[in-house]
Amino acid sequence: TSLVEARDVVLSFGSTPALRGAELSVAQGEIVAVTGPSGSGKSTLLHCLAGILVPDEGEIHYDGRRIDALRETERSALRRDRFGFVFQFGQLVPELTAEENVALPLLLARGRRSTALREARAWFERLGLAGLEGRRSGELSGGQAQRVALARALVAGPRVLFADEPTGALDSLTGEQVMDLLVGSAREQGTTVVLVTHEPRVAAFADREVIVRDGRVTPLSVGRAAS
Ligand code: ADP
Ligand code: ADP
C-alpha cells in the first residue's frame, strides 16, 4: 500500500501542459528519486503530491485519504503537520539565526520557544553543524545552509520529506554530503522521501528512480536498474 500517490494527474499552466496523466505511488519509508529533463513536469508533480498545487484532473492520495479535494486550509495544515520541504535556494529566513530557522516549524506547530530551540539544537550535532547555531544565513557556506534547511525540514518529524533539487546549488562533493545526511536521517526516522533531481549521482541515493517525460512518469529502464 502506498503512503503518497498520484493517480492519472493532469495539470496545465494556462495553455502549457505540465502533467498529462502522471502516476506515481510511493510506499511508506521508501526513498524515490524523480528524474527527467528540464521542463518535463518533475517539480509540478512534487507540488501536486505535497498538496501545494491542485491538479486539473486526477487524484492525489496521502495515507489512504484523497487530499486534492481538501480545502486549502486543510491542505496547509497537512503540509505543516506531516510534510517537510527542502528546495534548491533561498530557504532560510535571513533575519533569523540558524537555530531559530530550524526551530521555526516547531514554533509554528506547538509554540514553546525553549523546547523548540532545544530540539533544534540537537540537529546541529547530528548534521555536523555544531558551533553554527548562532550564525545567520549570510554567514554560512552553501553546504552549511542546505544542512540547516534539511534540519528545519526534519525537526518536526515529518512523515514525508519533499526535496526539489536539494543539491542543485552545491558542488558535487558538498551535494553528496548533503544527500548522505538526508538519506541517513530519513532512514533513521522512517521518513518517506520524494526527491526531484536531474543529477544521476543524486538519484543514485534513492531506493528507486522514476523518470518524468512530457508530463508522464515511466520507471527507469530495467537494463539500467539491473546493471
Ligand atoms: P521540471 O521540474 O521538470 O523542470 P516543471 O514542473 O517545473 O518541470 O515545469 C513543467 C512545465 O510547466 C514547463 O513547461 C514549465 O515551464 C511549466 N511551468 C511550471 N510552473 C509554471 C508556472 N508557475 N507558470 C507557468 N508555467 C509553469
Ligand atoms: P524547478 O524545475 O526546479 O521548479 P524552475 O526554474 O523550472 O525550477 O521553476 C522555479 C519556479 O518558477 C517554480 O515555482 C515554477 O512553478 C515557476 N515556473 C517555472 N516555469 C515557469 C513559467 N514558464 N512561467 C512562470 N513560472 C514558472
PDB file of C-alpha atoms and ligand atoms in Angstrom:
ATOM      1  CA  THR A   1       0.000   0.000   0.000  1.00  0.00           C
ATOM      2  CA  SER A   2       1.202   3.494  -0.779  1.00  0.00           C
ATOM      3  CA  LEU A   3       1.651   6.442   1.554  1.00  0.00           C
ATOM      4  CA  VAL A   4       1.684   9.051  -1.229  1.00  0.00           C
ATOM      5  CA  GLU A   5       0.109   8.562  -4.608  1.00  0.00           C
ATOM      6  CA  ALA A   6      -0.679  10.477  -7.810  1.00  0.00           C
ATOM      7  CA  ARG A   7      -3.389   8.911  -9.962  1.00  0.00           C
ATOM      8  CA  ASP A   8      -3.674   9.970 -13.576  1.00  0.00           C
ATOM      9  CA  VAL A   9      -2.806  13.569 -12.778  1.00  0.00           C
ATOM     10  CA  VAL A  10      -3.274  16.262 -15.421  1.00  0.00           C
ATOM     11  CA  LEU A  11      -2.247  19.869 -14.851  1.00  0.00           C
ATOM     12  CA  SER A  12      -1.680  22.799 -17.212  1.00  0.00           C
ATOM     13  CA  PHE A  13      -0.404  26.313 -16.605  1.00  0.00           C
ATOM     14  CA  GLY A  14      -2.640  28.260 -18.962  1.00  0.00           C
ATOM     15  CA  SER A  15      -2.044  26.633 -22.305  1.00  0.00           C
ATOM     16  CA  THR A  16       1.194  24.918 -21.174  1.00  0.00           C
ATOM     17  CA  PRO A  17       0.616  21.277 -20.238  1.00  0.00           C
ATOM     18  CA  ALA A  18       2.867  20.279 -17.331  1.00  0.00           C
ATOM     19  CA  LEU A  19       1.406  16.882 -16.342  1.00  0.00           C
ATOM     20  CA  ARG A  20      -0.523  14.664 -18.783  1.00  0.00           C
ATOM     21  CA  GLY A  21      -1.608  11.620 -16.837  1.00  0.00           C
ATOM     22  CA  ALA A  22       1.150  11.250 -14.256  1.00  0.00           C
ATOM     23  CA  GLU A  23       1.057   8.195 -11.984  1.00  0.00           C
ATOM     24  CA  LEU A  24       3.316   7.624  -9.005  1.00  0.00           C
ATOM     25  CA  SER A  25       2.930   5.515  -5.910  1.00  0.00           C
ATOM     26  CA  VAL A  26       5.394   5.806  -3.036  1.00  0.00           C
ATOM     27  CA  ALA A  27       5.386   3.305  -0.176  1.00  0.00           C
ATOM     28  CA  GLN A  28       5.858   4.163   3.499  1.00  0.00           C
ATOM     29  CA  GLY A  29       9.593   4.516   4.197  1.00  0.00           C
ATOM     30  CA  GLU A  30      10.592   4.466   0.543  1.00  0.00           C
ATOM     31  CA  ILE A  31      13.060   6.946  -0.965  1.00  0.00           C
ATOM     32  CA  VAL A  32      12.095   7.712  -4.553  1.00  0.00           C
ATOM     33  CA  ALA A  33      14.045   9.894  -6.981  1.00  0.00           C
ATOM     34  CA  VAL A  34      12.059  11.678  -9.693  1.00  0.00           C
ATOM     35  CA  THR A  35      14.353  12.497 -12.600  1.00  0.00           C
ATOM     36  CA  GLY A  36      13.896  13.676 -16.176  1.00  0.00           C
ATOM     37  CA  PRO A  37      14.689  16.557 -18.489  1.00  0.00           C
ATOM     38  CA  SER A  38      14.192  20.193 -17.533  1.00  0.00           C
ATOM     39  CA  GLY A  39      10.579  21.260 -18.042  1.00  0.00           C
ATOM     40  CA  SER A  40       9.252  17.677 -18.064  1.00  0.00           C
ATOM     41  CA  GLY A  41       6.985  18.249 -15.043  1.00  0.00           C
ATOM     42  CA  LYS A  42       9.063  16.984 -12.087  1.00  0.00           C
ATOM     43  CA  SER A  43       8.514  19.988  -9.815  1.00  0.00           C
ATOM     44  CA  THR A  44       4.861  20.195 -10.744  1.00  0.00           C
ATOM     45  CA  LEU A  45       4.405  16.538  -9.797  1.00  0.00           C
ATOM     46  CA  LEU A  46       6.167  17.123  -6.463  1.00  0.00           C
ATOM     47  CA  HIS A  47       3.983  20.158  -5.779  1.00  0.00           C
ATOM     48  CA  CYS A  48       0.849  18.097  -6.519  1.00  0.00           C
ATOM     49  CA  LEU A  49       1.943  15.209  -4.258  1.00  0.00           C
ATOM     50  CA  ALA A  50       2.700  17.703  -1.477  1.00  0.00           C
ATOM     51  CA  GLY A  51      -0.700  19.389  -1.703  1.00  0.00           C
ATOM     52  CA  ILE A  52       0.772  22.688  -2.892  1.00  0.00           C
ATOM     53  CA  LEU A  53      -0.808  22.536  -6.345  1.00  0.00           C
ATOM     54  CA  VAL A  54      -4.210  21.040  -7.133  1.00  0.00           C
ATOM     55  CA  PRO A  55      -4.432  19.018 -10.375  1.00  0.00           C
ATOM     56  CA  ASP A  56      -6.956  19.836 -13.083  1.00  0.00           C
ATOM     57  CA  GLU A  57      -7.771  16.130 -13.328  1.00  0.00           C
ATOM     58  CA  GLY A  58      -6.835  13.006 -11.413  1.00  0.00           C
ATOM     59  CA  GLU A  59      -6.342  12.394  -7.714  1.00  0.00           C
ATOM     60  CA  ILE A  60      -3.706  12.790  -5.019  1.00  0.00           C
ATOM     61  CA  HIS A  61      -3.821  10.433  -2.056  1.00  0.00           C
ATOM     62  CA  TYR A  62      -1.942  10.639   1.226  1.00  0.00           C
ATOM     63  CA  ASP A  63      -2.189   7.903   3.862  1.00  0.00           C
ATOM     64  CA  GLY A  64      -5.392   6.467   2.454  1.00  0.00           C
ATOM     65  CA  ARG A  65      -7.078   9.827   2.070  1.00  0.00           C
ATOM     66  CA  ARG A  66      -7.765  11.872  -1.045  1.00  0.00           C
ATOM     67  CA  ILE A  67      -6.133  15.266  -0.433  1.00  0.00           C
ATOM     68  CA  ASP A  68      -6.598  17.167  -3.692  1.00  0.00           C
ATOM     69  CA  ALA A  69     -10.257  17.702  -2.839  1.00  0.00           C
ATOM     70  CA  LEU A  70      -9.480  19.222   0.571  1.00  0.00           C
ATOM     71  CA  ARG A  71      -9.824  22.926   1.268  1.00  0.00           C
ATOM     72  CA  GLU A  72      -6.611  24.972   1.094  1.00  0.00           C
ATOM     73  CA  THR A  73      -6.650  25.447   4.907  1.00  0.00           C
ATOM     74  CA  GLU A  74      -6.785  21.671   5.395  1.00  0.00           C
ATOM     75  CA  ARG A  75      -4.030  21.041   2.871  1.00  0.00           C
ATOM     76  CA  SER A  76      -1.872  23.660   4.518  1.00  0.00           C
ATOM     77  CA  ALA A  77      -2.421  22.040   7.940  1.00  0.00           C
ATOM     78  CA  LEU A  78      -1.430  18.684   6.430  1.00  0.00           C
ATOM     79  CA  ARG A  79       1.748  20.181   4.970  1.00  0.00           C
ATOM     80  CA  ARG A  80       2.644  21.754   8.295  1.00  0.00           C
ATOM     81  CA  ASP A  81       1.911  18.645  10.403  1.00  0.00           C
ATOM     82  CA  ARG A  82       3.091  15.808   8.187  1.00  0.00           C
ATOM     83  CA  PHE A  83       5.409  17.076   5.460  1.00  0.00           C
ATOM     84  CA  GLY A  84       8.886  18.589   5.359  1.00  0.00           C
ATOM     85  CA  PHE A  85      10.338  20.540   2.437  1.00  0.00           C
ATOM     86  CA  VAL A  86      13.803  21.212   1.066  1.00  0.00           C
ATOM     87  CA  PHE A  87      14.312  23.321  -2.037  1.00  0.00           C
ATOM     88  CA  GLN A  88      17.255  24.452  -4.106  1.00  0.00           C
ATOM     89  CA  PHE A  89      17.721  28.046  -2.912  1.00  0.00           C
ATOM     90  CA  GLY A  90      16.771  30.816  -0.584  1.00  0.00           C
ATOM     91  CA  GLN A  91      15.128  28.815   2.065  1.00  0.00           C
ATOM     92  CA  LEU A  92      16.466  30.278   5.264  1.00  0.00           C
ATOM     93  CA  VAL A  93      14.958  33.386   6.804  1.00  0.00           C
ATOM     94  CA  PRO A  94      17.966  35.750   6.685  1.00  0.00           C
ATOM     95  CA  GLU A  95      16.956  37.756   9.768  1.00  0.00           C
ATOM     96  CA  LEU A  96      16.924  34.658  11.981  1.00  0.00           C
ATOM     97  CA  THR A  97      19.873  32.675  13.334  1.00  0.00           C
ATOM     98  CA  ALA A  98      20.457  29.138  12.069  1.00  0.00           C
ATOM     99  CA  GLU A  99      18.930  27.614  15.220  1.00  0.00           C
ATOM    100  CA  GLU A 100      15.899  29.920  15.036  1.00  0.00           C
ATOM    101  CA  ASN A 101      15.408  28.830  11.419  1.00  0.00           C
ATOM    102  CA  VAL A 102      15.480  25.176  12.450  1.00  0.00           C
ATOM    103  CA  ALA A 103      13.104  25.827  15.379  1.00  0.00           C
ATOM    104  CA  LEU A 104      10.584  27.602  13.154  1.00  0.00           C
ATOM    105  CA  PRO A 105       8.348  24.610  12.299  1.00  0.00           C
ATOM    106  CA  LEU A 106       8.135  23.697  15.998  1.00  0.00           C
ATOM    107  CA  LEU A 107       7.262  27.274  16.938  1.00  0.00           C
ATOM    108  CA  LEU A 108       4.549  27.328  14.272  1.00  0.00           C
ATOM    109  CA  ALA A 109       3.142  23.970  15.385  1.00  0.00           C
ATOM    110  CA  ARG A 110       3.393  23.991  19.159  1.00  0.00           C
ATOM    111  CA  GLY A 111       4.690  27.239  20.441  1.00  0.00           C
ATOM    112  CA  ARG A 112       7.130  26.873  23.320  1.00  0.00           C
ATOM    113  CA  ARG A 113      10.310  28.670  22.403  1.00  0.00           C
ATOM    114  CA  SER A 114      12.653  26.994  24.903  1.00  0.00           C
ATOM    115  CA  THR A 115      11.589  23.472  23.888  1.00  0.00           C
ATOM    116  CA  ALA A 116      11.697  24.334  20.188  1.00  0.00           C
ATOM    117  CA  LEU A 117      15.222  25.720  20.467  1.00  0.00           C
ATOM    118  CA  ARG A 118      16.413  22.695  22.454  1.00  0.00           C
ATOM    119  CA  GLU A 119      15.048  20.292  19.843  1.00  0.00           C
ATOM    120  CA  ALA A 120      16.509  22.426  17.065  1.00  0.00           C
ATOM    121  CA  ARG A 121      19.967  22.390  18.681  1.00  0.00           C
ATOM    122  CA  ALA A 122      20.036  18.582  18.771  1.00  0.00           C
ATOM    123  CA  TRP A 123      20.037  18.630  14.974  1.00  0.00           C
ATOM    124  CA  PHE A 124      23.202  20.714  14.765  1.00  0.00           C
ATOM    125  CA  GLU A 125      25.288  17.935  16.277  1.00  0.00           C
ATOM    126  CA  ARG A 126      23.585  15.293  14.152  1.00  0.00           C
ATOM    127  CA  LEU A 127      24.199  17.105  10.857  1.00  0.00           C
ATOM    128  CA  GLY A 128      27.748  18.232  11.588  1.00  0.00           C
ATOM    129  CA  LEU A 129      26.719  21.830  12.236  1.00  0.00           C
ATOM    130  CA  ALA A 130      27.827  22.190  15.873  1.00  0.00           C
ATOM    131  CA  GLY A 131      29.025  25.725  16.569  1.00  0.00           C
ATOM    132  CA  LEU A 132      26.975  27.308  13.778  1.00  0.00           C
ATOM    133  CA  GLU A 133      23.752  27.702  15.805  1.00  0.00           C
ATOM    134  CA  GLY A 134      24.050  31.498  16.117  1.00  0.00           C
ATOM    135  CA  ARG A 135      25.014  32.259  12.512  1.00  0.00           C
ATOM    136  CA  ARG A 136      22.707  33.923  10.039  1.00  0.00           C
ATOM    137  CA  SER A 137      22.295  32.507   6.534  1.00  0.00           C
ATOM    138  CA  GLY A 138      24.690  35.078   5.046  1.00  0.00           C
ATOM    139  CA  GLU A 139      27.433  33.698   7.289  1.00  0.00           C
ATOM    140  CA  LEU A 140      27.031  30.072   6.184  1.00  0.00           C
ATOM    141  CA  SER A 141      28.536  28.261   3.187  1.00  0.00           C
ATOM    142  CA  GLY A 142      26.116  26.792   0.630  1.00  0.00           C
ATOM    143  CA  GLY A 143      26.501  23.294   2.051  1.00  0.00           C
ATOM    144  CA  GLN A 144      26.047  24.508   5.625  1.00  0.00           C
ATOM    145  CA  ALA A 145      22.933  26.481   4.685  1.00  0.00           C
ATOM    146  CA  GLN A 146      21.491  23.425   2.947  1.00  0.00           C
ATOM    147  CA  ARG A 147      22.155  21.257   6.017  1.00  0.00           C
ATOM    148  CA  VAL A 148      20.380  23.867   8.166  1.00  0.00           C
ATOM    149  CA  ALA A 149      17.472  23.757   5.717  1.00  0.00           C
ATOM    150  CA  LEU A 150      17.482  19.951   5.993  1.00  0.00           C
ATOM    151  CA  ALA A 151      17.400  20.173   9.795  1.00  0.00           C
ATOM    152  CA  ARG A 152      14.450  22.549   9.553  1.00  0.00           C
ATOM    153  CA  ALA A 153      12.640  20.149   7.210  1.00  0.00           C
ATOM    154  CA  LEU A 154      13.144  17.219   9.612  1.00  0.00           C
ATOM    155  CA  VAL A 155      12.876  18.806  13.059  1.00  0.00           C
ATOM    156  CA  ALA A 156       9.126  18.276  13.409  1.00  0.00           C
ATOM    157  CA  GLY A 157       9.399  14.580  12.447  1.00  0.00           C
ATOM    158  CA  PRO A 158       7.561  14.708   9.099  1.00  0.00           C
ATOM    159  CA  ARG A 159       6.185  11.510   7.612  1.00  0.00           C
ATOM    160  CA  VAL A 160       7.177  12.648   4.121  1.00  0.00           C
ATOM    161  CA  LEU A 161      10.136  14.759   3.058  1.00  0.00           C
ATOM    162  CA  PHE A 162       9.722  16.504  -0.303  1.00  0.00           C
ATOM    163  CA  ALA A 163      13.056  17.630  -1.746  1.00  0.00           C
ATOM    164  CA  ASP A 164      13.232  19.615  -5.005  1.00  0.00           C
ATOM    165  CA  GLU A 165      16.797  19.769  -6.387  1.00  0.00           C
ATOM    166  CA  PRO A 166      18.228  19.896  -2.852  1.00  0.00           C
ATOM    167  CA  THR A 167      21.799  19.779  -4.199  1.00  0.00           C
ATOM    168  CA  GLY A 168      21.210  21.946  -7.256  1.00  0.00           C
ATOM    169  CA  ALA A 169      23.184  24.898  -5.914  1.00  0.00           C
ATOM    170  CA  LEU A 170      26.076  22.841  -4.497  1.00  0.00           C
ATOM    171  CA  ASP A 171      29.267  21.379  -5.944  1.00  0.00           C
ATOM    172  CA  SER A 172      29.166  17.608  -6.329  1.00  0.00           C
ATOM    173  CA  LEU A 173      31.134  16.700  -3.191  1.00  0.00           C
ATOM    174  CA  THR A 174      29.067  19.013  -0.983  1.00  0.00           C
ATOM    175  CA  GLY A 175      25.912  17.734  -2.687  1.00  0.00           C
ATOM    176  CA  GLU A 176      26.818  14.160  -1.872  1.00  0.00           C
ATOM    177  CA  GLN A 177      27.466  15.072   1.769  1.00  0.00           C
ATOM    178  CA  VAL A 178      24.028  16.682   1.966  1.00  0.00           C
ATOM    179  CA  MET A 179      22.453  13.611   0.321  1.00  0.00           C
ATOM    180  CA  ASP A 180      24.225  11.278   2.759  1.00  0.00           C
ATOM    181  CA  LEU A 181      22.739  13.217   5.661  1.00  0.00           C
ATOM    182  CA  LEU A 182      19.312  13.486   4.023  1.00  0.00           C
ATOM    183  CA  VAL A 183      19.057   9.771   3.265  1.00  0.00           C
ATOM    184  CA  GLY A 184      20.674   8.731   6.567  1.00  0.00           C
ATOM    185  CA  SER A 185      18.270  10.863   8.630  1.00  0.00           C
ATOM    186  CA  ALA A 186      15.259   9.734   6.616  1.00  0.00           C
ATOM    187  CA  ARG A 187      16.144   6.042   7.092  1.00  0.00           C
ATOM    188  CA  GLU A 188      16.757   6.547  10.799  1.00  0.00           C
ATOM    189  CA  GLN A 189      13.358   8.180  11.264  1.00  0.00           C
ATOM    190  CA  GLY A 190      11.473   6.034   8.746  1.00  0.00           C
ATOM    191  CA  THR A 191      10.666   9.163   6.750  1.00  0.00           C
ATOM    192  CA  THR A 192       9.383   8.649   3.220  1.00  0.00           C
ATOM    193  CA  VAL A 193      11.236  10.788   0.654  1.00  0.00           C
ATOM    194  CA  VAL A 194      10.232  12.157  -2.736  1.00  0.00           C
ATOM    195  CA  LEU A 195      13.338  13.685  -4.302  1.00  0.00           C
ATOM    196  CA  VAL A 196      13.369  15.672  -7.557  1.00  0.00           C
ATOM    197  CA  THR A 197      16.776  15.842  -9.216  1.00  0.00           C
ATOM    198  CA  HIS A 198      18.280  15.964 -12.684  1.00  0.00           C
ATOM    199  CA  GLU A 199      21.615  14.630 -11.393  1.00  0.00           C
ATOM    200  CA  PRO A 200      22.137  10.854 -11.752  1.00  0.00           C
ATOM    201  CA  ARG A 201      24.638  10.866  -8.862  1.00  0.00           C
ATOM    202  CA  VAL A 202      21.984  12.309  -6.585  1.00  0.00           C
ATOM    203  CA  ALA A 203      19.269   9.953  -7.846  1.00  0.00           C
ATOM    204  CA  ALA A 204      21.595   7.042  -7.043  1.00  0.00           C
ATOM    205  CA  PHE A 205      20.973   7.663  -3.316  1.00  0.00           C
ATOM    206  CA  ALA A 206      17.316   6.635  -3.717  1.00  0.00           C
ATOM    207  CA  ASP A 207      15.799   3.151  -3.410  1.00  0.00           C
ATOM    208  CA  ARG A 208      14.029   3.624  -6.711  1.00  0.00           C
ATOM    209  CA  GLU A 209      14.137   6.053  -9.615  1.00  0.00           C
ATOM    210  CA  VAL A 210      11.354   7.126 -11.952  1.00  0.00           C
ATOM    211  CA  ILE A 211      11.645   9.364 -15.000  1.00  0.00           C
ATOM    212  CA  VAL A 212       9.228  12.107 -15.980  1.00  0.00           C
ATOM    213  CA  ARG A 213       8.970  12.787 -19.702  1.00  0.00           C
ATOM    214  CA  ASP A 214       6.431  15.162 -21.181  1.00  0.00           C
ATOM    215  CA  GLY A 215       4.295  15.081 -18.058  1.00  0.00           C
ATOM    216  CA  ARG A 216       4.164  11.304 -17.667  1.00  0.00           C
ATOM    217  CA  VAL A 217       6.046   9.007 -15.301  1.00  0.00           C
ATOM    218  CA  THR A 218       7.960   5.978 -16.519  1.00  0.00           C
ATOM    219  CA  PRO A 219      10.015   3.567 -14.436  1.00  0.00           C
ATOM    220  CA  LEU A 220      13.745   3.516 -15.005  1.00  0.00           C
ATOM    221  CA  SER A 221      14.533   1.008 -17.773  1.00  0.00           C
ATOM    222  CA  VAL A 222      15.173  -2.498 -16.461  1.00  0.00           C
ATOM    223  CA  GLY A 223      18.558  -2.612 -18.180  1.00  0.00           C
ATOM    224  CA  ARG A 224      19.964   0.285 -16.223  1.00  0.00           C
ATOM    225  CA  ALA A 225      18.289  -0.639 -12.953  1.00  0.00           C
ATOM    226  CA  ALA A 226      19.842  -4.115 -13.114  1.00  0.00           C
ATOM    227  CA  SER A 227      23.355  -3.034 -14.031  1.00  0.00           C
TER     228      SER A 227
HETATM  229  P1  ADP B   1      10.742  20.414 -14.215  1.00  0.00           P
HETATM  230  O1  ADP B   1      10.628  20.456 -12.730  1.00  0.00           O
HETATM  231  O2  ADP B   1      10.821  19.020 -14.771  1.00  0.00           O
HETATM  232  O3  ADP B   1      11.817  21.296 -14.741  1.00  0.00           O
HETATM  233  P2  ADP B   1       8.269  21.895 -14.121  1.00  0.00           P
HETATM  234  O4  ADP B   1       7.315  21.026 -13.392  1.00  0.00           O
HETATM  235  O5  ADP B   1       8.922  22.997 -13.360  1.00  0.00           O
HETATM  236  O6  ADP B   1       9.368  20.969 -14.817  1.00  0.00           O
HETATM  237  O7  ADP B   1       7.565  22.533 -15.374  1.00  0.00           O
HETATM  238  C1  ADP B   1       6.776  21.776 -16.303  1.00  0.00           C
HETATM  239  C2  ADP B   1       6.246  22.722 -17.360  1.00  0.00           C
HETATM  240  O8  ADP B   1       5.336  23.633 -16.764  1.00  0.00           O
HETATM  241  C3  ADP B   1       7.317  23.573 -18.018  1.00  0.00           C
HETATM  242  O9  ADP B   1       6.907  23.796 -19.355  1.00  0.00           O
HETATM  243  C4  ADP B   1       7.280  24.870 -17.214  1.00  0.00           C
HETATM  244  O10 ADP B   1       7.744  25.966 -17.949  1.00  0.00           O
HETATM  245  C5  ADP B   1       5.809  24.980 -16.903  1.00  0.00           C
HETATM  246  N1  ADP B   1       5.543  25.672 -15.631  1.00  0.00           N
HETATM  247  C6  ADP B   1       5.926  25.263 -14.401  1.00  0.00           C
HETATM  248  N2  ADP B   1       5.493  26.122 -13.453  1.00  0.00           N
HETATM  249  C7  ADP B   1       4.831  27.086 -14.107  1.00  0.00           C
HETATM  250  C8  ADP B   1       4.143  28.270 -13.681  1.00  0.00           C
HETATM  251  N3  ADP B   1       4.046  28.611 -12.404  1.00  0.00           N
HETATM  252  N4  ADP B   1       3.559  29.021 -14.637  1.00  0.00           N
HETATM  253  C9  ADP B   1       3.646  28.683 -15.944  1.00  0.00           C
HETATM  254  N5  ADP B   1       4.273  27.589 -16.413  1.00  0.00           N
HETATM  255  C10 ADP B   1       4.856  26.802 -15.493  1.00  0.00           C
HETATM  256  P1  ADP B   2      12.328  23.804 -10.956  1.00  0.00           P
HETATM  257  O1  ADP B   2      12.290  22.994 -12.217  1.00  0.00           O
HETATM  258  O2  ADP B   2      13.386  23.375 -10.009  1.00  0.00           O
HETATM  259  O3  ADP B   2      10.987  24.034 -10.342  1.00  0.00           O
HETATM  260  P2  ADP B   2      12.108  26.230 -12.394  1.00  0.00           P
HETATM  261  O4  ADP B   2      13.118  27.293 -12.664  1.00  0.00           O
HETATM  262  O5  ADP B   2      11.534  25.433 -13.517  1.00  0.00           O
HETATM  263  O6  ADP B   2      12.828  25.258 -11.371  1.00  0.00           O
HETATM  264  O7  ADP B   2      10.908  26.831 -11.564  1.00  0.00           O
HETATM  265  C1  ADP B   2      11.090  27.719 -10.493  1.00  0.00           C
HETATM  266  C2  ADP B   2       9.744  28.368 -10.167  1.00  0.00           C
HETATM  267  O8  ADP B   2       9.238  29.073 -11.312  1.00  0.00           O
HETATM  268  C3  ADP B   2       8.657  27.354  -9.789  1.00  0.00           C
HETATM  269  O9  ADP B   2       7.872  27.889  -8.739  1.00  0.00           O
HETATM  270  C4  ADP B   2       7.824  27.196 -11.047  1.00  0.00           C
HETATM  271  O10 ADP B   2       6.478  26.885 -10.727  1.00  0.00           O
HETATM  272  C5  ADP B   2       7.959  28.555 -11.696  1.00  0.00           C
HETATM  273  N1  ADP B   2       7.941  28.471 -13.183  1.00  0.00           N
HETATM  274  C6  ADP B   2       8.579  27.556 -13.942  1.00  0.00           C
HETATM  275  N2  ADP B   2       8.335  27.764 -15.241  1.00  0.00           N
HETATM  276  C7  ADP B   2       7.544  28.873 -15.306  1.00  0.00           C
HETATM  277  C8  ADP B   2       6.951  29.603 -16.372  1.00  0.00           C
HETATM  278  N3  ADP B   2       7.093  29.247 -17.635  1.00  0.00           N
HETATM  279  N4  ADP B   2       6.204  30.679 -16.048  1.00  0.00           N
HETATM  280  C9  ADP B   2       6.035  31.034 -14.771  1.00  0.00           C
HETATM  281  N5  ADP B   2       6.553  30.387 -13.729  1.00  0.00           N
HETATM  282  C10 ADP B   2       7.297  29.310 -13.981  1.00  0.00           C
END
